[in-house]
Amino acid sequence: MVYIILGTGFEEAEALVTADVLRRGGVGVALTAVEGSAVTGAHGITVCADTRAEQVELRAGDMVLRPGGMGGVASMEGSAAVMALAREAMEREELWLAAICAAPTLLARKGIIGAGCEAVCYPGMEEYLTAAGVTARMELPAVRWGRLITGKGPGTAYDFALAVLEALTDGGTAAQVRAGLHYGI
């Protein structure tokens, strides 16, 4: 299961494109609210969550995925349950962690990712990565480093989502979904 964390002010394109791509590829997705059951994104789109962060119990193969959006990132930072999920996902070898846009910078600022790690984030925020010892790969739309996948921002949501899909399934599934979307064709 991929738990896409939604805090008030999340970047809708990053969360919803990723949820759509993963579901097209047969991957289970739970839109997971920081609080409440309806969460409004940065551009006024309200989404009904499937579950709440404090209800999540991670199992082998699960992923915690954090979209960006400055409000959403601030909301995630203020939630002990959400921060605990990210730490658990990074610490347990059978789990995955993904973040896009401003969200990778939160992981770096909180010491969840650090020295030796490679990641990408929203352009202009890479200083938060490098300050934590993370190698910023700003030339790429999405970066996979072990069980961590990061993305640049809303304009790279499909690249990010397809990288997540490929990591969780196989190259064939991701290629089929890419072709079905007519992405990059």
PDB file of C-alpha atoms in Angstrom:
ATOM      1  CA  MET A   1       0.000   0.000   0.000  1.00  0.00           C
ATOM      2  CA  VAL A   2       1.186   3.511  -0.789  1.00  0.00           C
ATOM      3  CA  TYR A   3       0.078   6.041   1.815  1.00  0.00           C
ATOM      4  CA  ILE A   4      -0.029   9.472   0.153  1.00  0.00           C
ATOM      5  CA  ILE A   5       0.047  11.998   2.980  1.00  0.00           C
ATOM      6  CA  LEU A   6      -2.297  14.971   2.552  1.00  0.00           C
ATOM      7  CA  GLY A   7      -1.891  18.009   4.761  1.00  0.00           C
ATOM      8  CA  THR A   8      -3.829  21.222   4.249  1.00  0.00           C
ATOM      9  CA  GLY A   9      -2.152  23.088   1.398  1.00  0.00           C
ATOM     10  CA  PHE A  10      -0.711  19.992  -0.324  1.00  0.00           C
ATOM     11  CA  GLU A  11       0.197  20.263  -4.028  1.00  0.00           C
ATOM     12  CA  GLU A  12      -2.757  18.624  -5.755  1.00  0.00           C
ATOM     13  CA  ALA A  13      -0.983  17.703  -9.007  1.00  0.00           C
ATOM     14  CA  GLU A  14       1.779  15.831  -7.165  1.00  0.00           C
ATOM     15  CA  ALA A  15      -0.633  13.840  -4.998  1.00  0.00           C
ATOM     16  CA  LEU A  16      -3.386  13.111  -7.493  1.00  0.00           C
ATOM     17  CA  VAL A  17      -1.269  12.391 -10.579  1.00  0.00           C
ATOM     18  CA  THR A  18       0.755   9.963  -8.476  1.00  0.00           C
ATOM     19  CA  ALA A  19      -2.359   8.283  -7.052  1.00  0.00           C
ATOM     20  CA  ASP A  20      -3.806   7.931 -10.553  1.00  0.00           C
ATOM     21  CA  VAL A  21      -0.624   6.502 -12.105  1.00  0.00           C
ATOM     22  CA  LEU A  22      -0.141   4.013  -9.272  1.00  0.00           C
ATOM     23  CA  ARG A  23      -3.742   2.808  -9.425  1.00  0.00           C
ATOM     24  CA  ARG A  24      -3.473   2.399 -13.213  1.00  0.00           C
ATOM     25  CA  GLY A  25      -0.491   0.135 -12.485  1.00  0.00           C
ATOM     26  CA  GLY A  26      -2.420  -1.945  -9.976  1.00  0.00           C
ATOM     27  CA  VAL A  27      -0.764  -0.531  -6.856  1.00  0.00           C
ATOM     28  CA  GLY A  28      -2.929   0.077  -3.806  1.00  0.00           C
ATOM     29  CA  VAL A  29      -3.128   3.720  -2.733  1.00  0.00           C
ATOM     30  CA  ALA A  30      -4.607   5.245   0.413  1.00  0.00           C
ATOM     31  CA  LEU A  31      -5.019   9.011   0.450  1.00  0.00           C
ATOM     32  CA  THR A  32      -3.989   9.681   4.038  1.00  0.00           C
ATOM     33  CA  ALA A  33      -5.007  12.834   5.890  1.00  0.00           C
ATOM     34  CA  VAL A  34      -2.835  14.559   8.441  1.00  0.00           C
ATOM     35  CA  GLU A  35      -6.104  15.488  10.146  1.00  0.00           C
ATOM     36  CA  GLY A  36      -9.806  15.274   9.356  1.00  0.00           C
ATOM     37  CA  SER A  37     -11.318  13.419   6.419  1.00  0.00           C
ATOM     38  CA  ALA A  38     -11.481  16.188   3.805  1.00  0.00           C
ATOM     39  CA  VAL A  39      -8.229  17.965   2.945  1.00  0.00           C
ATOM     40  CA  THR A  40      -7.965  21.124   0.842  1.00  0.00           C
ATOM     41  CA  GLY A  41      -4.905  21.545  -1.331  1.00  0.00           C
ATOM     42  CA  ALA A  42      -2.893  24.618  -2.241  1.00  0.00           C
ATOM     43  CA  HIS A  43      -5.166  25.454  -5.179  1.00  0.00           C
ATOM     44  CA  GLY A  44      -8.523  24.995  -3.478  1.00  0.00           C
ATOM     45  CA  ILE A  45      -9.216  21.381  -4.499  1.00  0.00           C
ATOM     46  CA  THR A  46     -10.667  19.399  -1.604  1.00  0.00           C
ATOM     47  CA  VAL A  47      -9.993  15.662  -1.474  1.00  0.00           C
ATOM     48  CA  CYS A  48     -11.744  13.058   0.643  1.00  0.00           C
ATOM     49  CA  ALA A  49      -9.090  10.964   2.383  1.00  0.00           C
ATOM     50  CA  ASP A  50      -9.275   7.193   2.710  1.00  0.00           C
ATOM     51  CA  THR A  51      -7.655   7.110   6.148  1.00  0.00           C
ATOM     52  CA  ARG A  52      -5.813   9.224   8.705  1.00  0.00           C
ATOM     53  CA  ALA A  53      -2.094   9.145   9.450  1.00  0.00           C
ATOM     54  CA  GLU A  54      -2.483   7.954  13.031  1.00  0.00           C
ATOM     55  CA  GLN A  55      -4.431   4.900  11.781  1.00  0.00           C
ATOM     56  CA  VAL A  56      -1.633   3.684   9.478  1.00  0.00           C
ATOM     57  CA  GLU A  57       0.262   0.536  10.435  1.00  0.00           C
ATOM     58  CA  LEU A  58       3.061  -0.018   7.931  1.00  0.00           C
ATOM     59  CA  ARG A  59       3.640  -3.515   6.575  1.00  0.00           C
ATOM     60  CA  ALA A  60       6.437  -4.931   4.429  1.00  0.00           C
ATOM     61  CA  GLY A  61       6.416  -3.385   0.944  1.00  0.00           C
ATOM     62  CA  ASP A  62       4.425  -0.295   1.966  1.00  0.00           C
ATOM     63  CA  MET A  63       5.450   3.225   0.997  1.00  0.00           C
ATOM     64  CA  VAL A  64       4.958   6.580   2.713  1.00  0.00           C
ATOM     65  CA  LEU A  65       4.687   9.243   0.013  1.00  0.00           C
ATOM     66  CA  ARG A  66       4.760  12.979   0.677  1.00  0.00           C
ATOM     67  CA  PRO A  67       3.617  15.496  -1.912  1.00  0.00           C
ATOM     68  CA  GLY A  68       4.861  19.050  -1.630  1.00  0.00           C
ATOM     69  CA  GLY A  69       3.036  22.331  -1.323  1.00  0.00           C
ATOM     70  CA  MET A  70       4.321  24.641   1.360  1.00  0.00           C
ATOM     71  CA  GLY A  71       1.140  24.418   3.433  1.00  0.00           C
ATOM     72  CA  GLY A  72       1.083  20.647   3.136  1.00  0.00           C
ATOM     73  CA  VAL A  73       4.727  20.366   4.159  1.00  0.00           C
ATOM     74  CA  ALA A  74       4.129  22.615   7.189  1.00  0.00           C
ATOM     75  CA  SER A  75       1.108  20.501   8.106  1.00  0.00           C
ATOM     76  CA  MET A  76       3.168  17.299   7.871  1.00  0.00           C
ATOM     77  CA  GLU A  77       5.956  18.840   9.939  1.00  0.00           C
ATOM     78  CA  GLY A  78       3.484  19.648  12.701  1.00  0.00           C
ATOM     79  CA  SER A  79       2.172  16.080  12.916  1.00  0.00           C
ATOM     80  CA  ALA A  80       4.012  13.645  15.194  1.00  0.00           C
ATOM     81  CA  ALA A  81       2.212  10.708  13.503  1.00  0.00           C
ATOM     82  CA  VAL A  82       3.285  11.766  10.007  1.00  0.00           C
ATOM     83  CA  MET A  83       6.882  12.391  11.022  1.00  0.00           C
ATOM     84  CA  ALA A  84       6.984   8.992  12.767  1.00  0.00           C
ATOM     85  CA  LEU A  85       5.757   7.285   9.571  1.00  0.00           C
ATOM     86  CA  ALA A  86       8.561   8.886   7.545  1.00  0.00           C
ATOM     87  CA  ARG A  87      11.192   7.843  10.069  1.00  0.00           C
ATOM     88  CA  GLU A  88       9.827   4.308  10.194  1.00  0.00           C
ATOM     89  CA  ALA A  89       9.772   4.064   6.386  1.00  0.00           C
ATOM     90  CA  MET A  90      13.419   5.114   6.176  1.00  0.00           C
ATOM     91  CA  GLU A  91      14.588   2.909   9.048  1.00  0.00           C
ATOM     92  CA  ARG A  92      12.860  -0.370   8.101  1.00  0.00           C
ATOM     93  CA  GLU A  93      14.491  -2.124   5.150  1.00  0.00           C
ATOM     94  CA  GLU A  94      11.221  -3.536   3.826  1.00  0.00           C
ATOM     95  CA  LEU A  95       9.539  -0.118   3.464  1.00  0.00           C
ATOM     96  CA  TRP A  96       9.737   2.710   0.922  1.00  0.00           C
ATOM     97  CA  LEU A  97       9.763   6.488   1.290  1.00  0.00           C
ATOM     98  CA  ALA A  98       8.979   9.012  -1.439  1.00  0.00           C
ATOM     99  CA  ALA A  99       8.741  12.802  -1.483  1.00  0.00           C
ATOM    100  CA  ILE A 100       8.384  15.478  -4.139  1.00  0.00           C
ATOM    101  CA  CYS A 101       8.807  19.248  -4.403  1.00  0.00           C
ATOM    102  CA  ALA A 102       9.348  20.836  -0.973  1.00  0.00           C
ATOM    103  CA  ALA A 103       8.758  17.557   0.895  1.00  0.00           C
ATOM    104  CA  PRO A 104      12.313  16.167   0.433  1.00  0.00           C
ATOM    105  CA  THR A 105      13.650  19.290   2.161  1.00  0.00           C
ATOM    106  CA  LEU A 106      11.565  18.472   5.250  1.00  0.00           C
ATOM    107  CA  LEU A 107      13.080  14.988   5.319  1.00  0.00           C
ATOM    108  CA  ALA A 108      16.551  16.544   5.159  1.00  0.00           C
ATOM    109  CA  ARG A 109      15.835  19.223   7.772  1.00  0.00           C
ATOM    110  CA  LYS A 110      14.553  16.588  10.209  1.00  0.00           C
ATOM    111  CA  GLY A 111      17.512  14.238   9.670  1.00  0.00           C
ATOM    112  CA  ILE A 112      15.436  11.497   8.051  1.00  0.00           C
ATOM    113  CA  ILE A 113      17.689  11.662   4.988  1.00  0.00           C
ATOM    114  CA  GLY A 114      21.262  12.877   5.081  1.00  0.00           C
ATOM    115  CA  ALA A 115      24.890  12.297   4.156  1.00  0.00           C
ATOM    116  CA  GLY A 116      25.457   9.941   1.274  1.00  0.00           C
ATOM    117  CA  CYS A 117      21.886  10.177   0.036  1.00  0.00           C
ATOM    118  CA  GLU A 118      20.929  11.516  -3.401  1.00  0.00           C
ATOM    119  CA  ALA A 119      17.694  13.447  -3.934  1.00  0.00           C
ATOM    120  CA  VAL A 120      15.992  16.199  -5.889  1.00  0.00           C
ATOM    121  CA  CYS A 121      13.589  18.886  -4.681  1.00  0.00           C
ATOM    122  CA  TYR A 122      11.879  22.049  -5.833  1.00  0.00           C
ATOM    123  CA  PRO A 123      14.472  24.302  -7.528  1.00  0.00           C
ATOM    124  CA  GLY A 124      15.808  26.982  -5.214  1.00  0.00           C
ATOM    125  CA  MET A 125      15.358  24.798  -2.112  1.00  0.00           C
ATOM    126  CA  GLU A 126      18.321  22.490  -2.691  1.00  0.00           C
ATOM    127  CA  GLU A 127      20.312  24.258   0.047  1.00  0.00           C
ATOM    128  CA  TYR A 128      18.199  22.327   2.567  1.00  0.00           C
ATOM    129  CA  LEU A 129      19.359  19.077   1.000  1.00  0.00           C
ATOM    130  CA  THR A 130      23.027  20.008   0.787  1.00  0.00           C
ATOM    131  CA  ALA A 131      23.051  21.387   4.351  1.00  0.00           C
ATOM    132  CA  ALA A 132      22.100  17.879   5.493  1.00  0.00           C
ATOM    133  CA  GLY A 133      24.836  16.288   3.367  1.00  0.00           C
ATOM    134  CA  VAL A 134      22.436  15.087   0.664  1.00  0.00           C
ATOM    135  CA  THR A 135      23.710  15.224  -2.925  1.00  0.00           C
ATOM    136  CA  ALA A 136      21.193  17.369  -4.810  1.00  0.00           C
ATOM    137  CA  ARG A 137      20.570  15.932  -8.293  1.00  0.00           C
ATOM    138  CA  MET A 138      18.757  18.994  -9.637  1.00  0.00           C
ATOM    139  CA  GLU A 139      19.352  18.031 -13.280  1.00  0.00           C
ATOM    140  CA  LEU A 140      16.866  15.146 -12.927  1.00  0.00           C
ATOM    141  CA  PRO A 141      13.052  15.196 -12.646  1.00  0.00           C
ATOM    142  CA  ALA A 142      13.050  12.207 -10.252  1.00  0.00           C
ATOM    143  CA  VAL A 143      15.778  10.360  -8.339  1.00  0.00           C
ATOM    144  CA  ARG A 144      15.742   6.851  -6.899  1.00  0.00           C
ATOM    145  CA  TRP A 145      18.301   6.207  -4.183  1.00  0.00           C
ATOM    146  CA  GLY A 146      17.729   2.783  -2.655  1.00  0.00           C
ATOM    147  CA  ARG A 147      14.275   2.766  -1.087  1.00  0.00           C
ATOM    148  CA  LEU A 148      13.922   6.559  -1.391  1.00  0.00           C
ATOM    149  CA  ILE A 149      12.366   8.244  -4.428  1.00  0.00           C
ATOM    150  CA  THR A 150      12.260  12.026  -4.783  1.00  0.00           C
ATOM    151  CA  GLY A 151      10.837  14.366  -7.399  1.00  0.00           C
ATOM    152  CA  LYS A 152      11.392  17.950  -8.450  1.00  0.00           C
ATOM    153  CA  GLY A 153       7.925  19.505  -8.477  1.00  0.00           C
ATOM    154  CA  PRO A 154       4.436  19.643  -9.983  1.00  0.00           C
ATOM    155  CA  GLY A 155       5.698  19.770 -13.574  1.00  0.00           C
ATOM    156  CA  THR A 156       7.521  16.481 -13.032  1.00  0.00           C
ATOM    157  CA  ALA A 157       4.633  14.683 -11.302  1.00  0.00           C
ATOM    158  CA  TYR A 158       4.373  12.070 -14.070  1.00  0.00           C
ATOM    159  CA  ASP A 159       8.123  11.381 -14.025  1.00  0.00           C
ATOM    160  CA  PHE A 160       7.960  10.983 -10.250  1.00  0.00           C
ATOM    161  CA  ALA A 161       4.834   8.807 -10.316  1.00  0.00           C
ATOM    162  CA  LEU A 162       6.268   6.542 -13.004  1.00  0.00           C
ATOM    163  CA  ALA A 163       9.541   6.197 -11.048  1.00  0.00           C
ATOM    164  CA  VAL A 164       7.521   5.145  -7.986  1.00  0.00           C
ATOM    165  CA  LEU A 165       5.462   2.705 -10.072  1.00  0.00           C
ATOM    166  CA  GLU A 166       8.571   1.174 -11.597  1.00  0.00           C
ATOM    167  CA  ALA A 167      10.189   0.715  -8.178  1.00  0.00           C
ATOM    168  CA  LEU A 168       7.099  -0.948  -6.713  1.00  0.00           C
ATOM    169  CA  THR A 169       6.264  -3.167  -9.690  1.00  0.00           C
ATOM    170  CA  ASP A 170       8.494  -3.702 -12.676  1.00  0.00           C
ATOM    171  CA  GLY A 171       9.665  -1.876 -15.761  1.00  0.00           C
ATOM    172  CA  GLY A 172       6.987  -3.532 -17.895  1.00  0.00           C
ATOM    173  CA  THR A 173       4.095  -2.246 -15.804  1.00  0.00           C
ATOM    174  CA  ALA A 174       5.510   1.279 -15.757  1.00  0.00           C
ATOM    175  CA  ALA A 175       6.088   1.142 -19.526  1.00  0.00           C
ATOM    176  CA  GLN A 176       2.491  -0.010 -20.115  1.00  0.00           C
ATOM    177  CA  VAL A 177       1.078   2.794 -17.979  1.00  0.00           C
ATOM    178  CA  ARG A 178       3.374   5.350 -19.645  1.00  0.00           C
ATOM    179  CA  ALA A 179       2.206   4.201 -23.092  1.00  0.00           C
ATOM    180  CA  GLY A 180      -1.441   4.249 -22.021  1.00  0.00           C
ATOM    181  CA  LEU A 181      -1.024   7.826 -20.825  1.00  0.00           C
ATOM    182  CA  HIS A 182       0.793   8.784 -24.039  1.00  0.00           C
ATOM    183  CA  TYR A 183       3.384  10.365 -21.768  1.00  0.00           C
ATOM    184  CA  GLY A 184       6.603  11.328 -23.490  1.00  0.00           C
ATOM    185  CA  ILE A 185       5.408   9.965 -26.810  1.00  0.00           C
TER     186      ILE A 185
END
